Structures are given as structure tokens and as C-alpha cells.
């Protein structure tokens, strides 16, 4: 096997429970983003744009959509005879194998894959962040500092720092201490969950901690490296980076794409974001349609009004419908006369005629107040909403529903209707 200088290991098995019904049928990295993309397109595109042509994608939760999307890696030029992209699900062996129980445990279970390439360096990535980064520049920093582990970090507001692993560094960028989600952070330099390890150091650490339950990079591997005298450095990143792990941050990141001058630009020639494209007809905009500050993907048919929205491929917005501040994913249909406000509508949803969404006061959600908040209406994949119903804010709907599910024709703010297939 040809030796590689650096390979990437992309952790894409996340359930994404904070995205609620959006991840009932798909892993978080496979959730649609920006109309035509999926979240995993961003780290995969970063890899090929950075000259990394060997990527192991570690899947676990609901992997079908993700595996189908990645295929053999053609859109990202990762269909290689040597290297390329390889999907790495958990597997059963004689001993020491199980479901992936932590980020580092997942990497440990794929030691044989990494040993095949005997790399000098291993890049560990998360499959659920939106950003553009040249990993080659980070590798140069790693080499220049003779680092054993380099952690990509970025400054965050100090009041948000307790959500992250926080790095404390000396004047040269060397990490002297770090705290995992501290209550009272002493620094605002937050880990982005992107690491470059010198291969011997990673291998030794994984083997030393192989029996650690739920072995995790932030909680176990990094402290082990620090306590054993390894050189840890923080690589400060100052570009756009967003963890779209909550419905609020996911909605916000999509809405930022439609700013007049977006902070995150999808259209830069020198750093393209690649994706698997469907073979579908061009978009159709009716002469009576009104569109304002929106992304409209291929195959969409717009007969009504769309304001400040991200519209996916093959979406139909029928005559008289008004959609505002919303994300509508591919193959969804918005019926005639609907009024949709601040909603996230997943793939293949059918919204009946004259449905009104996003009305009333903001009331905490009765089921999961921390998940279904931000004033959003969230509708899960394949749901069917009957005509004429009214739906409040901080609500969630999943599955086919019938008029009887809506007393007085309404789902009040904070309510949920969650149905399994066939119910």
C-alpha cells in the first residue's frame, strides 16, 4: 500500500438528538443544508481542497442516506484506486469490538485501516460542522512547532465558552491546560473538535486507553497526551465556523446564506463545496410568483410567494402560498393558500392547502423544551399535514397526521404530534 503523509478520519455517526425530528431517519451529517448540500459535504470538500485524498468516514446511526450520498466519492474526486473515501461502519470481530462508544473508541476500532497507509499524521474531523478550512496550513503549523497534537481552536464569547472544551495556552500557542466544558471558563479559546496527531502518538494513546469505557478525545486522549509530556499546540482559526447541532443554530446558519453579502460564501471559485447532484430539471418560477432574498434550488416550482427562505431541490410552492423565513427541504410540497412562518420542513413532506404555521405566542415545548424552541415549527421527513390546520410556535410534527390529531383544527404553540410509520 502506498504511504500517505496525512489521512483524515471523519466522525459521521452522530445521532444529532438536538435536531429533534430532523434526525429521526437520517444521521446528522446527512441532513440537508443550504438547499442542495448535506452537512457532510463541507468537511469532505475541505479535505479534497486541502490536498487530502484518503478519508475514512466512520458511520453508525441511520447510515443509509449518508452511505448513498457518499457512494465511492465521485463528487469530491475521492474515487481513487489508492486511498479515496472509505465508509467505516462498526463491525464484529472475535474480541474488543462493539458499537462505537466514544469518538476515540471509534478511531481505535479502525486502527487496521490507518495502519494500511502508515501515515505520518492523522487528521480527526467531525462530520457536522459548517466551515471552510485549509488543513494543509494547519499541518504546516503542526510541523513548525514540532507538535505531537495540534487542536484547531477559535475564540468564542466568554459567556459561551462553557459549551466547549477550552484551551489555556502560553505565549507560543502551546497548550498548558484545558478544561472540558468548564462552569467558569478561564479562557475563550474553544476547541473545534479538529485534531492533527502525529501517527505514533495517536497509535500509542489509543492502545494505552483501549479499555477505557466510552473513550473520547476531549475527556481521555488529550489529558493522557498532556500527562505523558506530549507537545500540544492550539491552532487558532478565525474564519466562519458553525456547529449546527441545535435547531436554532441550524436555522440561523441557513438564513445567513441569504444575506446580501453572506458571511459564509458558497460561491467562491477557489474553494468550491462539492456535493452529489441529482439529475433533475431546472427550476420553474411562475410569472405570478414573488421571490425575495431566497435560495431556490434546481427542480423547484414556485407559484406563490417566497421571502427569506432556503428552498431545496424539487420543492413545489403552490399558488397563493406565502412562505417566510423558512427552510423547505427537497421533494416537499406546500399546498395552495398556505401561510408558513419560520418553519423547518424536512424532505418529502406534504403540507395540505390553507395550512397556517408559526402563529401565536412563544410557549415552551411540552415534550422537549430545550430542543423545540427558537420560535420554530419543525416537521419531520415524510410527514403529511391535513388541509386547513393551524400550527403554533415551538412545535414538532412527525409522521402522517389526520384532522383528528388537531383539536379545533389547531396544534397550539408548544405542542407535538409524533407518530411512527404505520400508526
Coordinates of C-alpha atoms in Angstrom, one line a residue:
X1 CA 0.0 0.0 0.0
X2 CA 1.3 3.5 -0.9
X3 CA 2.3 5.5 2.2
X4 CA 0.3 8.7 2.8
X5 CA 1.7 11.8 4.5
X6 CA -1.7 12.6 6.2
X7 CA -5.1 10.8 6.1
X8 CA -8.4 12.1 7.5
X9 CA -10.8 10.2 9.8
X10 CA -14.2 11.8 9.6
X11 CA -16.6 11.1 12.5
X12 CA -20.1 11.0 11.0
X13 CA -22.0 8.6 13.2
X14 CA -23.8 11.2 15.3
X15 CA -27.5 10.8 16.1
X16 CA -28.0 14.6 16.4
X17 CA -30.7 14.3 19.0
X18 CA -30.8 18.1 19.5
X19 CA -32.1 18.4 15.9
X20 CA -35.2 16.5 17.0
X21 CA -37.4 15.1 14.3
X22 CA -35.0 16.1 11.6
X23 CA -32.7 13.2 12.5
X24 CA -35.3 10.6 13.1
X25 CA -34.5 8.9 9.8
X26 CA -31.0 10.3 9.0
X27 CA -27.7 10.8 10.7
X28 CA -27.0 14.5 11.4
X29 CA -24.2 14.8 8.8
X30 CA -26.7 13.7 6.1
X31 CA -29.2 16.5 7.0
X32 CA -29.7 18.9 4.0
X33 CA -28.1 22.3 4.2
X34 CA -28.3 25.4 2.0
X35 CA -30.8 23.9 -0.4
X36 CA -28.6 21.4 -2.5
X37 CA -25.9 20.4 0.0
X38 CA -25.7 18.0 3.0
X39 CA -23.7 18.9 6.2
X40 CA -21.0 16.3 5.4
X41 CA -20.2 18.0 2.1
X42 CA -18.3 20.7 3.9
X43 CA -15.6 18.6 5.7
X44 CA -15.3 16.3 2.6
X45 CA -14.8 19.3 0.3
X46 CA -12.3 20.8 2.8
X47 CA -10.3 17.6 2.5
X48 CA -10.0 17.5 -1.2
X49 CA -9.4 21.3 -1.4
X50 CA -6.6 20.8 1.1
X51 CA -5.0 18.0 -0.9
X52 CA -6.1 15.1 1.4
X53 CA -7.1 12.2 -0.9
X54 CA -7.6 9.5 1.8
X55 CA -10.6 9.8 4.0
X56 CA -12.2 7.2 6.3
X57 CA -15.8 8.1 7.1
X58 CA -17.0 6.5 10.4
X59 CA -20.7 5.9 10.3
X60 CA -23.1 4.4 12.9
X61 CA -26.6 5.9 13.4
X62 CA -29.0 5.6 10.4
X63 CA -26.2 5.3 7.9
X64 CA -28.2 4.5 4.7
X65 CA -28.7 8.1 3.4
X66 CA -25.2 9.0 4.3
X67 CA -23.7 6.0 2.5
X68 CA -25.8 6.5 -0.6
X69 CA -24.8 10.2 -0.7
X70 CA -21.1 9.5 -0.4
X71 CA -21.1 6.5 -2.7
X72 CA -17.5 6.0 -4.0
X73 CA -16.7 9.7 -3.5
X74 CA -17.0 10.8 -7.2
X75 CA -18.3 14.4 -6.5
X76 CA -15.3 15.1 -4.2
X77 CA -12.8 13.5 -6.6
X78 CA -12.3 10.8 -3.9
X79 CA -12.9 7.8 -6.2
X80 CA -9.2 6.6 -6.1
X81 CA -7.6 3.2 -6.7
X82 CA -5.3 4.0 -3.7
X83 CA -6.9 6.0 -0.8
X84 CA -10.1 7.8 -1.7
X85 CA -13.1 7.7 0.6
X86 CA -14.0 4.6 2.6
X87 CA -17.1 4.2 4.7
X88 CA -16.2 2.5 8.0
X89 CA -19.2 1.2 10.0
X90 CA -18.8 -0.7 13.3
X91 CA -18.2 -4.4 12.8
X92 CA -18.0 -7.6 14.8
X93 CA -14.7 -9.3 15.4
X94 CA -13.6 -12.0 17.9
X95 CA -12.9 -9.5 20.7
X96 CA -12.8 -5.8 21.6
X97 CA -15.5 -4.7 19.1
X98 CA -18.9 -3.2 19.8
X99 CA -20.8 -0.2 18.7
X100 CA -18.7 2.9 18.6
X101 CA -18.9 4.1 22.2
X102 CA -16.9 7.4 22.0
X103 CA -15.1 9.5 19.5
X104 CA -11.7 7.9 20.3
X105 CA -13.2 4.4 20.6
X106 CA -14.5 4.8 17.0
X107 CA -11.0 5.7 15.8
X108 CA -9.4 2.8 17.8
X109 CA -11.7 0.3 16.2
X110 CA -10.3 1.4 12.8
X111 CA -6.6 1.0 13.7
X112 CA -6.2 -1.5 10.9
X113 CA -7.5 1.0 8.3
X114 CA -5.0 3.6 9.4
X115 CA -2.1 1.1 9.6
X116 CA -2.7 0.3 6.0
X117 CA -1.5 3.7 5.0
X118 CA 1.1 4.1 7.8
X119 CA 0.7 7.9 7.7
X120 CA 2.9 10.5 9.3
X121 CA -0.1 12.4 10.5
X122 CA -3.8 11.7 11.1
X123 CA -6.4 14.4 10.9
X124 CA -9.6 13.8 13.0
X125 CA -12.7 15.6 11.9
X126 CA -16.3 16.0 12.9
X127 CA -19.0 15.4 10.2
X128 CA -21.4 18.1 11.5
X129 CA -19.9 21.5 11.2
X130 CA -20.2 24.2 8.5
X131 CA -16.9 25.9 7.7
X132 CA -14.1 26.1 5.1
X133 CA -10.6 25.4 6.4
X134 CA -7.3 24.6 4.6
X135 CA -6.0 21.6 6.7
X136 CA -2.6 22.0 4.9
X137 CA -2.0 25.3 6.7
X138 CA -2.8 23.6 10.0
X139 CA -0.4 20.8 9.2
X140 CA 2.4 23.3 8.4
X141 CA 1.7 24.9 11.9
X142 CA 1.9 21.4 13.4
X143 CA 5.3 20.7 11.8
X144 CA 6.7 24.1 12.6
X145 CA 6.0 23.6 16.3
X146 CA 7.3 20.0 16.3
X147 CA 3.8 19.3 17.8
X148 CA 2.5 15.9 18.8
X149 CA -1.1 17.0 18.8
X150 CA -2.5 20.2 17.3
X151 CA -6.0 21.3 18.1
X152 CA -7.9 23.7 15.9
X153 CA -9.4 26.4 18.2
X154 CA -11.3 29.6 17.8
X155 CA -12.1 32.5 20.1
X156 CA -15.8 32.5 21.2
X157 CA -17.6 34.9 23.5
X158 CA -16.6 34.1 27.1
X159 CA -20.2 33.6 28.1
X160 CA -20.5 30.8 25.5
X161 CA -17.2 29.1 26.4
X162 CA -18.7 26.7 28.9
X163 CA -20.3 24.8 26.0
X164 CA -16.8 23.8 24.6
X165 CA -13.5 22.3 25.5
X166 CA -11.4 25.4 26.5
X167 CA -7.6 25.7 25.9
X168 CA -5.2 27.7 28.0
X169 CA -2.0 28.4 26.1
X170 CA 1.4 30.1 26.7
X171 CA 2.8 32.9 24.6
X172 CA 3.9 30.4 21.9
X173 CA 0.5 28.7 21.4
X174 CA 1.5 25.7 23.4
X175 CA -1.4 24.3 25.5
X176 CA -0.6 24.3 29.2
X177 CA -4.1 23.3 30.4
X178 CA -7.5 22.5 29.1
X179 CA -10.9 22.2 30.6
X180 CA -13.8 20.2 29.1
X181 CA -17.0 22.3 29.2
X182 CA -16.0 24.2 32.4
X183 CA -18.6 26.0 34.5
X184 CA -16.3 29.0 35.0
X185 CA -14.0 29.1 31.9
X186 CA -10.6 30.7 32.3
X187 CA -10.1 31.2 28.5
X188 CA -12.3 31.8 25.5
X189 CA -10.2 29.7 23.1
X190 CA -12.6 26.9 22.3
X191 CA -11.8 23.5 20.7
X192 CA -13.4 23.0 17.3
X193 CA -13.1 19.2 17.5
X194 CA -10.5 19.1 14.7
X195 CA -7.2 17.5 15.6
X196 CA -3.9 16.6 13.9
X197 CA -2.0 13.8 15.6
X198 CA 1.5 12.6 14.8
X199 CA 0.6 9.0 14.0
X200 CA 2.9 7.3 16.6
X201 CA 1.4 9.4 19.3
X202 CA -2.2 8.7 18.3
X203 CA -1.5 5.0 18.0
X204 CA 0.2 4.8 21.4
X205 CA -2.6 6.8 23.1
X206 CA -5.4 4.7 21.6
X207 CA -3.7 1.4 22.6
X208 CA -3.0 2.7 26.1
X209 CA -6.6 3.7 26.6
X210 CA -8.3 0.9 24.6
X211 CA -10.1 -0.5 27.7
X212 CA -11.4 3.0 28.8
X213 CA -15.3 2.9 28.6
X214 CA -16.6 5.5 26.1
X215 CA -13.1 6.6 25.2
X216 CA -13.3 10.2 24.0
X217 CA -10.7 12.6 22.7
X218 CA -11.6 15.6 24.9
X219 CA -12.1 13.6 28.1
X220 CA -9.4 10.9 27.8
X221 CA -6.9 11.1 24.9
X222 CA -5.9 14.7 25.2
X223 CA -5.4 14.5 29.0
X224 CA -3.4 11.3 28.5
X225 CA -1.1 13.1 26.0
X226 CA -0.7 16.1 28.2
X227 CA 0.1 14.0 31.3
X228 CA 2.7 12.0 29.3
X229 CA 4.7 15.0 28.3
X230 CA 3.5 15.3 24.7
X231 CA 3.6 18.7 22.9
X232 CA 0.1 20.1 22.4
X233 CA -0.5 23.2 20.4
X234 CA -3.6 25.3 19.6
X235 CA -4.0 26.4 16.0
X236 CA -6.2 29.5 16.0
X237 CA -8.8 29.7 13.3
X238 CA -10.5 33.0 12.6
X239 CA -12.9 32.1 9.7
X240 CA -16.5 31.2 9.7
X241 CA -17.3 28.0 11.7
X242 CA -20.7 26.9 12.9
X243 CA -21.7 23.8 14.9
X244 CA -25.3 23.3 13.5
X245 CA -26.2 20.9 16.4
X246 CA -29.3 22.7 17.5
X247 CA -32.4 23.6 15.5
X248 CA -31.7 27.3 16.3
X249 CA -28.1 27.2 15.0
X250 CA -29.1 25.1 12.0
X251 CA -31.9 27.6 11.1
X252 CA -29.6 30.6 11.7
X253 CA -26.7 29.2 9.5
X254 CA -29.1 28.6 6.6
X255 CA -30.6 32.1 7.0
X256 CA -27.1 33.6 6.9
X257 CA -26.6 32.2 3.4
X258 CA -29.2 34.5 2.0
X259 CA -27.7 37.8 3.4
X260 CA -26.9 40.3 0.6
X261 CA -23.2 39.7 1.4
X262 CA -23.2 36.4 3.2
X263 CA -20.6 35.8 5.9
X264 CA -20.2 32.3 4.6
X265 CA -19.9 32.3 0.8
X266 CA -20.9 29.1 -1.0
X267 CA -19.8 30.5 -4.4
X268 CA -16.1 31.1 -4.1
X269 CA -14.3 29.7 -7.2
X270 CA -11.1 28.9 -5.4
X271 CA -12.7 26.9 -2.6
X272 CA -15.7 25.0 -4.0
X273 CA -18.1 23.0 -2.0
X274 CA -18.9 19.8 -3.8
X275 CA -22.0 17.6 -3.5
X276 CA -23.8 14.7 -5.2
X277 CA -26.1 16.3 -7.7
X278 CA -29.4 14.8 -8.7
X279 CA -30.4 14.7 -12.3
X280 CA -33.5 16.9 -12.2
X281 CA -35.0 19.6 -14.5
X282 CA -34.2 23.3 -13.9
X283 CA -36.3 25.4 -11.5
X284 CA -39.6 27.0 -12.7
X285 CA -40.7 30.4 -11.5
X286 CA -44.3 31.3 -12.4
X287 CA -45.0 34.8 -13.8
X288 CA -47.2 35.3 -10.7
X289 CA -44.6 34.2 -8.2
X290 CA -42.8 36.6 -5.9
X291 CA -39.4 35.8 -4.6
X292 CA -37.3 37.9 -2.2
X293 CA -33.8 37.2 -0.7
X294 CA -34.0 33.4 -1.1
X295 CA -32.1 30.4 -2.4
X296 CA -34.2 28.4 -4.9
X297 CA -32.7 25.0 -5.8
X298 CA -32.9 23.1 -9.1
X299 CA -36.2 21.5 -10.0
X300 CA -38.2 23.7 -7.6
X301 CA -41.6 25.0 -8.9
X302 CA -42.7 28.3 -7.4
X303 CA -46.2 29.6 -8.0
X304 CA -46.7 31.5 -4.7
X305 CA -44.5 33.9 -2.6
X306 CA -41.2 33.1 -1.0
X307 CA -39.5 35.6 1.3
X308 CA -36.1 35.0 3.1
X309 CA -36.1 31.2 2.6
X310 CA -33.9 28.3 1.6
X311 CA -35.8 26.1 -0.8
X312 CA -34.4 22.7 -1.7
X313 CA -34.5 20.7 -4.9
X314 CA -37.8 19.6 -6.4
X315 CA -39.9 21.6 -3.9
X316 CA -43.3 22.9 -5.0
X317 CA -44.8 26.0 -3.6
X318 CA -48.4 26.2 -4.9
X319 CA -50.4 29.2 -5.9
X320 CA -51.4 31.6 -3.2
X321 CA -49.0 30.1 -0.6
X322 CA -46.7 32.5 1.3
X323 CA -43.5 31.1 2.8
X324 CA -41.4 33.3 5.1
X325 CA -38.1 32.8 7.0
X326 CA -38.2 29.1 6.4
X327 CA -36.1 26.1 5.3
X328 CA -38.0 23.7 2.9
X329 CA -36.1 20.6 2.0
X330 CA -36.2 18.6 -1.2
X331 CA -39.3 17.0 -2.6
X332 CA -41.6 18.8 -0.2
X333 CA -45.0 20.3 -1.4
X334 CA -46.5 23.4 0.2
X335 CA -50.2 23.5 -0.7
X336 CA -52.2 26.4 -2.2
X337 CA -53.1 29.2 0.1
X338 CA -50.7 28.1 2.9
X339 CA -49.0 30.6 5.2
X340 CA -45.7 29.3 6.5
X341 CA -43.7 31.3 9.0
X342 CA -40.3 30.4 10.5
X343 CA -40.5 26.6 9.8
X344 CA -38.0 23.8 9.1
X345 CA -39.8 21.4 6.8
X346 CA -37.8 18.2 6.1
X347 CA -37.7 16.1 2.9
X348 CA -40.8 14.7 1.2
X349 CA -43.3 16.5 3.5
X350 CA -46.7 17.2 2.1
X351 CA -48.4 20.3 3.5
X352 CA -52.2 20.4 2.6
X353 CA -53.9 23.5 1.3
X354 CA -54.6 26.5 3.6
X355 CA -52.4 25.3 6.4
X356 CA -51.1 28.2 8.7
X357 CA -47.8 27.6 10.5
X358 CA -45.9 29.7 13.1
X359 CA -48.7 31.7 14.7
X360 CA -49.5 32.7 18.3
X361 CA -47.2 33.3 21.3
X362 CA -44.0 31.5 22.0
X363 CA -44.7 28.9 24.7
X364 CA -42.1 26.3 25.9
X365 CA -42.5 22.9 24.1
X366 CA -44.3 20.3 26.3
X367 CA -42.1 17.4 25.1
X368 CA -38.5 18.7 24.8
X369 CA -38.4 22.4 25.6
X370 CA -34.6 22.7 25.1
X371 CA -34.9 21.1 21.6
X372 CA -38.0 22.6 20.1
X373 CA -37.5 26.2 20.8
X374 CA -36.4 29.4 19.0
X375 CA -40.0 30.0 17.9
X376 CA -39.7 27.4 15.1
X377 CA -42.1 24.9 13.6
X378 CA -40.3 21.6 12.9
X379 CA -41.8 19.0 10.6
X380 CA -40.0 15.6 10.2
X381 CA -39.3 13.7 6.9
X382 CA -42.3 12.2 5.0
X383 CA -44.9 13.9 7.2
X384 CA -48.3 14.7 5.8
X385 CA -50.2 17.6 7.2
X386 CA -54.0 17.8 6.5
X387 CA -55.5 20.9 4.9
X388 CA -56.7 23.9 6.9
X389 CA -55.0 23.3 10.2
X390 CA -53.2 26.0 12.3
X391 CA -49.9 25.3 13.9
X392 CA -48.3 27.4 16.6
X393 CA -44.6 28.1 17.5
X394 CA -42.1 25.8 19.2
X395 CA -44.0 22.8 17.8
X396 CA -42.9 19.5 16.3
X397 CA -44.7 17.1 13.9
X398 CA -43.6 13.7 12.6
X399 CA -45.4 11.2 10.6
X400 CA -48.7 11.3 8.7
X401 CA -51.4 13.1 10.7
X402 CA -55.1 13.3 10.2
X403 CA -57.6 16.1 11.1
X404 CA -58.5 14.3 14.4
X405 CA -54.9 15.0 15.6
X406 CA -55.7 18.7 15.7
X407 CA -58.5 19.5 18.2
X408 CA -60.4 22.6 17.0
X409 CA -58.2 22.3 13.8
X410 CA -55.2 23.5 15.7
X411 CA -51.8 22.4 17.2
X412 CA -51.2 25.1 19.8
X413 CA -47.8 26.6 20.5
X414 CA -45.5 24.2 22.4
X415 CA -47.4 21.1 21.2
X416 CA -46.1 18.0 19.4
X417 CA -47.6 15.2 17.3
X418 CA -45.1 12.4 16.9
X419 CA -46.3 9.3 15.0
X420 CA -44.4 6.2 14.0
X421 CA -44.8 4.9 10.4
X422 CA -48.0 2.8 10.1
X423 CA -49.7 4.4 13.2

